[in-house]
mmCIF file of C-alpha atoms in Angstrom:
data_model
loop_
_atom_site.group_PDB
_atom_site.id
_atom_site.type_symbol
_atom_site.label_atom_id
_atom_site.label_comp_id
_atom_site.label_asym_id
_atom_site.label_seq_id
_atom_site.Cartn_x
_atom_site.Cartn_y
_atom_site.Cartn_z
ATOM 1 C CA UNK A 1 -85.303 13.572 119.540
ATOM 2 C CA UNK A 2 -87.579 14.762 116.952
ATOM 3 C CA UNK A 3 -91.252 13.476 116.531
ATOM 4 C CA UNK A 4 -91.877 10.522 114.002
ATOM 5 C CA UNK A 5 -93.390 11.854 111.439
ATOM 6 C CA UNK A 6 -95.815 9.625 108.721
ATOM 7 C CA UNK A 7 -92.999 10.802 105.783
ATOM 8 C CA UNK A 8 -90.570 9.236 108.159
ATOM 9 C CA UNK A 9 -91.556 5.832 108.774
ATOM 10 C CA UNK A 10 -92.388 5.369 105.485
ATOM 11 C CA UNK A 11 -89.159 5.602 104.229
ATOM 12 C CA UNK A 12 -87.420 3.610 107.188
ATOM 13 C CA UNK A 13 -90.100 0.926 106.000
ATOM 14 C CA UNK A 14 -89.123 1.173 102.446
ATOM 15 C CA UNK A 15 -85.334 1.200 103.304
ATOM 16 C CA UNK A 16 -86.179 -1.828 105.633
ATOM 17 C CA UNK A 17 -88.340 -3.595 102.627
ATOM 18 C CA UNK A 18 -85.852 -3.036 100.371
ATOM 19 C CA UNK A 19 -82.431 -3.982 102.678
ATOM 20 C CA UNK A 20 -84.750 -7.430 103.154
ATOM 21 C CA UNK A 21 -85.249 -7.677 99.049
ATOM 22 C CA UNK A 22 -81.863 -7.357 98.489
ATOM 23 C CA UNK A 23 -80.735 -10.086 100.987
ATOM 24 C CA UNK A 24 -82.995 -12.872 99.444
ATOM 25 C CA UNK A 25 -81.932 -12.350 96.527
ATOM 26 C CA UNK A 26 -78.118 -12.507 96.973
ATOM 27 C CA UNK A 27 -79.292 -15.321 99.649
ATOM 28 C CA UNK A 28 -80.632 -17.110 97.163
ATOM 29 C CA UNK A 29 -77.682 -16.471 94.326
ATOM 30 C CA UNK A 30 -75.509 -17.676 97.113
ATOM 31 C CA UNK A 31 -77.669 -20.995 97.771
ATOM 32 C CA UNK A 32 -77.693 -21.567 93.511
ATOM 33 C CA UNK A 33 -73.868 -21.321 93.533
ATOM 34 C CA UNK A 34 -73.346 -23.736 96.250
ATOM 35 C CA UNK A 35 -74.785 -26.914 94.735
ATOM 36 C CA UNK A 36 -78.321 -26.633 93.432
ATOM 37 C CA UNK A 37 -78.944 -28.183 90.766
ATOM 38 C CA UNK A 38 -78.079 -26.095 86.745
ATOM 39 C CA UNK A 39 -81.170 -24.580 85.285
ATOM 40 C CA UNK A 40 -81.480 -26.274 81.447
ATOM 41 C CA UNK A 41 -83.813 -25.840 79.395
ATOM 42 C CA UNK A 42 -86.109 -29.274 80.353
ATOM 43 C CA UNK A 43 -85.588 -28.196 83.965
ATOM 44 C CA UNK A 44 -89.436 -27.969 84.989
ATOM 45 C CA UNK A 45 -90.775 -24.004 85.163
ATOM 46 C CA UNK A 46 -88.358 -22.628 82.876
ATOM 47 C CA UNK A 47 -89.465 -20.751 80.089
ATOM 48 C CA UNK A 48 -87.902 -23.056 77.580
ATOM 49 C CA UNK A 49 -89.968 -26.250 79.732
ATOM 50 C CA UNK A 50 -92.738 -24.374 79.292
ATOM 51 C CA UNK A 51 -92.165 -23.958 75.096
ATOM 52 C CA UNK A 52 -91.623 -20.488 75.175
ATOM 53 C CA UNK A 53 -89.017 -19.596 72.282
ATOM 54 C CA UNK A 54 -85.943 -17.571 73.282
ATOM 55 C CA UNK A 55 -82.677 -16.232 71.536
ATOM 56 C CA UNK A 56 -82.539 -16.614 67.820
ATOM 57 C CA UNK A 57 -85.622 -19.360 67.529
ATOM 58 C CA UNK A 58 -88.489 -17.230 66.202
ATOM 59 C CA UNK A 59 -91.745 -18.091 67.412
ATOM 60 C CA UNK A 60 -94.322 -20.102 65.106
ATOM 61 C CA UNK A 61 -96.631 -18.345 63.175
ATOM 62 C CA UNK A 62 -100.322 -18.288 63.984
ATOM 63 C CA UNK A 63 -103.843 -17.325 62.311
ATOM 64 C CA UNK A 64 -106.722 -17.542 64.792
ATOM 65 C CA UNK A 65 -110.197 -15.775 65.202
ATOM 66 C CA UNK A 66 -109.638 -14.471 68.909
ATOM 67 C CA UNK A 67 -113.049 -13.122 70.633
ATOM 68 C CA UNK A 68 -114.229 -12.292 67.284
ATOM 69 C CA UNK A 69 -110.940 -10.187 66.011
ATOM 70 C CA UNK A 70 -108.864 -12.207 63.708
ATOM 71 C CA UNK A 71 -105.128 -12.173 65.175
ATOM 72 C CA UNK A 72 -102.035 -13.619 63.223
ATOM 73 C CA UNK A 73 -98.727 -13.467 63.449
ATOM 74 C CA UNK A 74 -95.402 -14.890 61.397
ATOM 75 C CA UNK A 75 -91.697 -14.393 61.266
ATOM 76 C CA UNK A 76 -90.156 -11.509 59.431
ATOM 77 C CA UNK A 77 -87.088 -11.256 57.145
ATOM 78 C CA UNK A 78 -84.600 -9.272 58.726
ATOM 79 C CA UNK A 79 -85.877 -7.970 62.046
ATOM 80 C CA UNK A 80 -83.531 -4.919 61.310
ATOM 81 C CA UNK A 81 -83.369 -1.239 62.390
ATOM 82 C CA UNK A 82 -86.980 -0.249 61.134
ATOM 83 C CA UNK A 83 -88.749 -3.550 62.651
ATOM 84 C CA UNK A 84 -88.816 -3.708 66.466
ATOM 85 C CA UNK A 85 -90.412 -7.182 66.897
ATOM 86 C CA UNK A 86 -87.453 -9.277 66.827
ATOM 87 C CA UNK A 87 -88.089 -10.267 63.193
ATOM 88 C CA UNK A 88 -91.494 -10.958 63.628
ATOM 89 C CA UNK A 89 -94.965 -9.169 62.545
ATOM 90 C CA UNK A 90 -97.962 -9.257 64.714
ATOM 91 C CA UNK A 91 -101.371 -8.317 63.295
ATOM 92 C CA UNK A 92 -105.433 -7.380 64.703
ATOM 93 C CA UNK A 93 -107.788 -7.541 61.700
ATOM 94 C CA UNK A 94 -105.163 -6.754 59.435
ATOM 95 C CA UNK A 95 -103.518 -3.709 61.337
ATOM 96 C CA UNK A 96 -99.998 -4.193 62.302
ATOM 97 C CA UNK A 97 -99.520 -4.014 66.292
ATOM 98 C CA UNK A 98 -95.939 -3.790 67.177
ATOM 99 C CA UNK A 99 -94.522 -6.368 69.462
ATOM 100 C CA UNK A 100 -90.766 -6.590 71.100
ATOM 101 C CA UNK A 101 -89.029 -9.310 72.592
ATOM 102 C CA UNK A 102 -87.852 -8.540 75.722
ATOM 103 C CA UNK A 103 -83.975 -9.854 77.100
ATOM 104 C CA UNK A 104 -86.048 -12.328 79.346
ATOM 105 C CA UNK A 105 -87.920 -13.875 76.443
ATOM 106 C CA UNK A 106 -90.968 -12.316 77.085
ATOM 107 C CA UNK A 107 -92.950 -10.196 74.661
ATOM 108 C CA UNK A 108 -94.623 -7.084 74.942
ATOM 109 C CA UNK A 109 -97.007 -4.844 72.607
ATOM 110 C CA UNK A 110 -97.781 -1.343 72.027
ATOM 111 C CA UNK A 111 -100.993 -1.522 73.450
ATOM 112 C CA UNK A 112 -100.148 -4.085 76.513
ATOM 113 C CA UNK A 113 -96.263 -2.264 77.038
ATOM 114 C CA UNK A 114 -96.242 -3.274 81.095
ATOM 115 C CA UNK A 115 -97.536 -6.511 81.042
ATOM 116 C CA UNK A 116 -95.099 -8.801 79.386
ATOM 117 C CA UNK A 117 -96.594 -12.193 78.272
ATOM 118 C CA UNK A 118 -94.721 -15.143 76.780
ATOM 119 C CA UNK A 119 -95.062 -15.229 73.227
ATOM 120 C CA UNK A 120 -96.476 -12.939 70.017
ATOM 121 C CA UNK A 121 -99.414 -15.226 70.653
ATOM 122 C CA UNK A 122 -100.254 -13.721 73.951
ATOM 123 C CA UNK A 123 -99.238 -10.683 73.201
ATOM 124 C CA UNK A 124 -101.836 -10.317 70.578
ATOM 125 C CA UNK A 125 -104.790 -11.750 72.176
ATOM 126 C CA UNK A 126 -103.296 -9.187 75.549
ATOM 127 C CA UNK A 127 -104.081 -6.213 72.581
ATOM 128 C CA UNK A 128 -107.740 -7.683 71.829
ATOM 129 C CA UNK A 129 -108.873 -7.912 75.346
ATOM 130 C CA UNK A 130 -107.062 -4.305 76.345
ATOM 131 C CA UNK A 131 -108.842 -2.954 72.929
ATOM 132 C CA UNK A 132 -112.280 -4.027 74.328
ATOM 133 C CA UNK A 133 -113.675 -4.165 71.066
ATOM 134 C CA UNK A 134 -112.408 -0.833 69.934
ATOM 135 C CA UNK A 135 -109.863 -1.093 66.170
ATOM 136 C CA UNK A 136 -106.171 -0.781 66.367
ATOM 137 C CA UNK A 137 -105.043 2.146 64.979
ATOM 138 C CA UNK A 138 -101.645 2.230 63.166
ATOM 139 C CA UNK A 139 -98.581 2.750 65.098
ATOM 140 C CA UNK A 140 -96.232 5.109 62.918
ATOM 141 C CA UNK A 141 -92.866 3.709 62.430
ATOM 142 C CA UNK A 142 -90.298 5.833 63.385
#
């Protein structure tokens, strides 16, 4: 029998750790589907509970001085082909900073792209403390 290597155990552990991630999760599908109780949107811990806006509800529009950087943010007309935020316009001291919603309901920026947050809100004020003080420079539209 050949020597265990680091390479191998490493990937019997990540086979293992993923085999075990799979089965909680269908465990837990499984354990929804025999009785729990439905998910709505007052269930407690849902994103709707917790007044994030999903589907076709756009968020509210804000105008705040954030850590010094003024941050706003409104719906858009149209939300078409040439604007990616879901029909609504994000903005750092004036400077556009593209936002998408993502199929969850969560939002994510240009300059925060990995670390969804739960509204335009968040996802501006994510911007101004990833910019550390530096401007946003524009983001040419495809």
């Amino acid at each position: 029998m050949p020597e265990l290597s680091r390479r191998r155990a490493l990937t019997a552990a990540a086979a293992l750790a993923t085999t075990a991630g799979a089965s909680a999760v269908v465990a837990s599908g499984a354990a929804a589907d025999a009785g729990a109780a439905p998910v709505t949107p007052d269930t407690p811990g849902t994103p709707q509970a917790a007044g994030h806006e999903h589907g076709h509800h756009s968020p509210a529009p804000f105008d705040e001085v954030y850590k010094g950087r003024r941050i706003q943010g409104h719906p858009v007309a149209g939300g078409g082909h040439e604007h990616h935020g879901g029909g609504y316009a994000v903005f750092v001291d004036g400077t556009e900073l593209h936002v998408m919603p993502n199929a969850d309901g969560t939002w994510i920026s240009v300059v925060s792209h990995y670390d969804p947050v739960p509204t335009p809100r968040a996802a501006a004020r994510a911007a101004v403390d990833e910019l550390q003080g530096a401007r946003l420079v524009p983001f040419p539209a495809n």
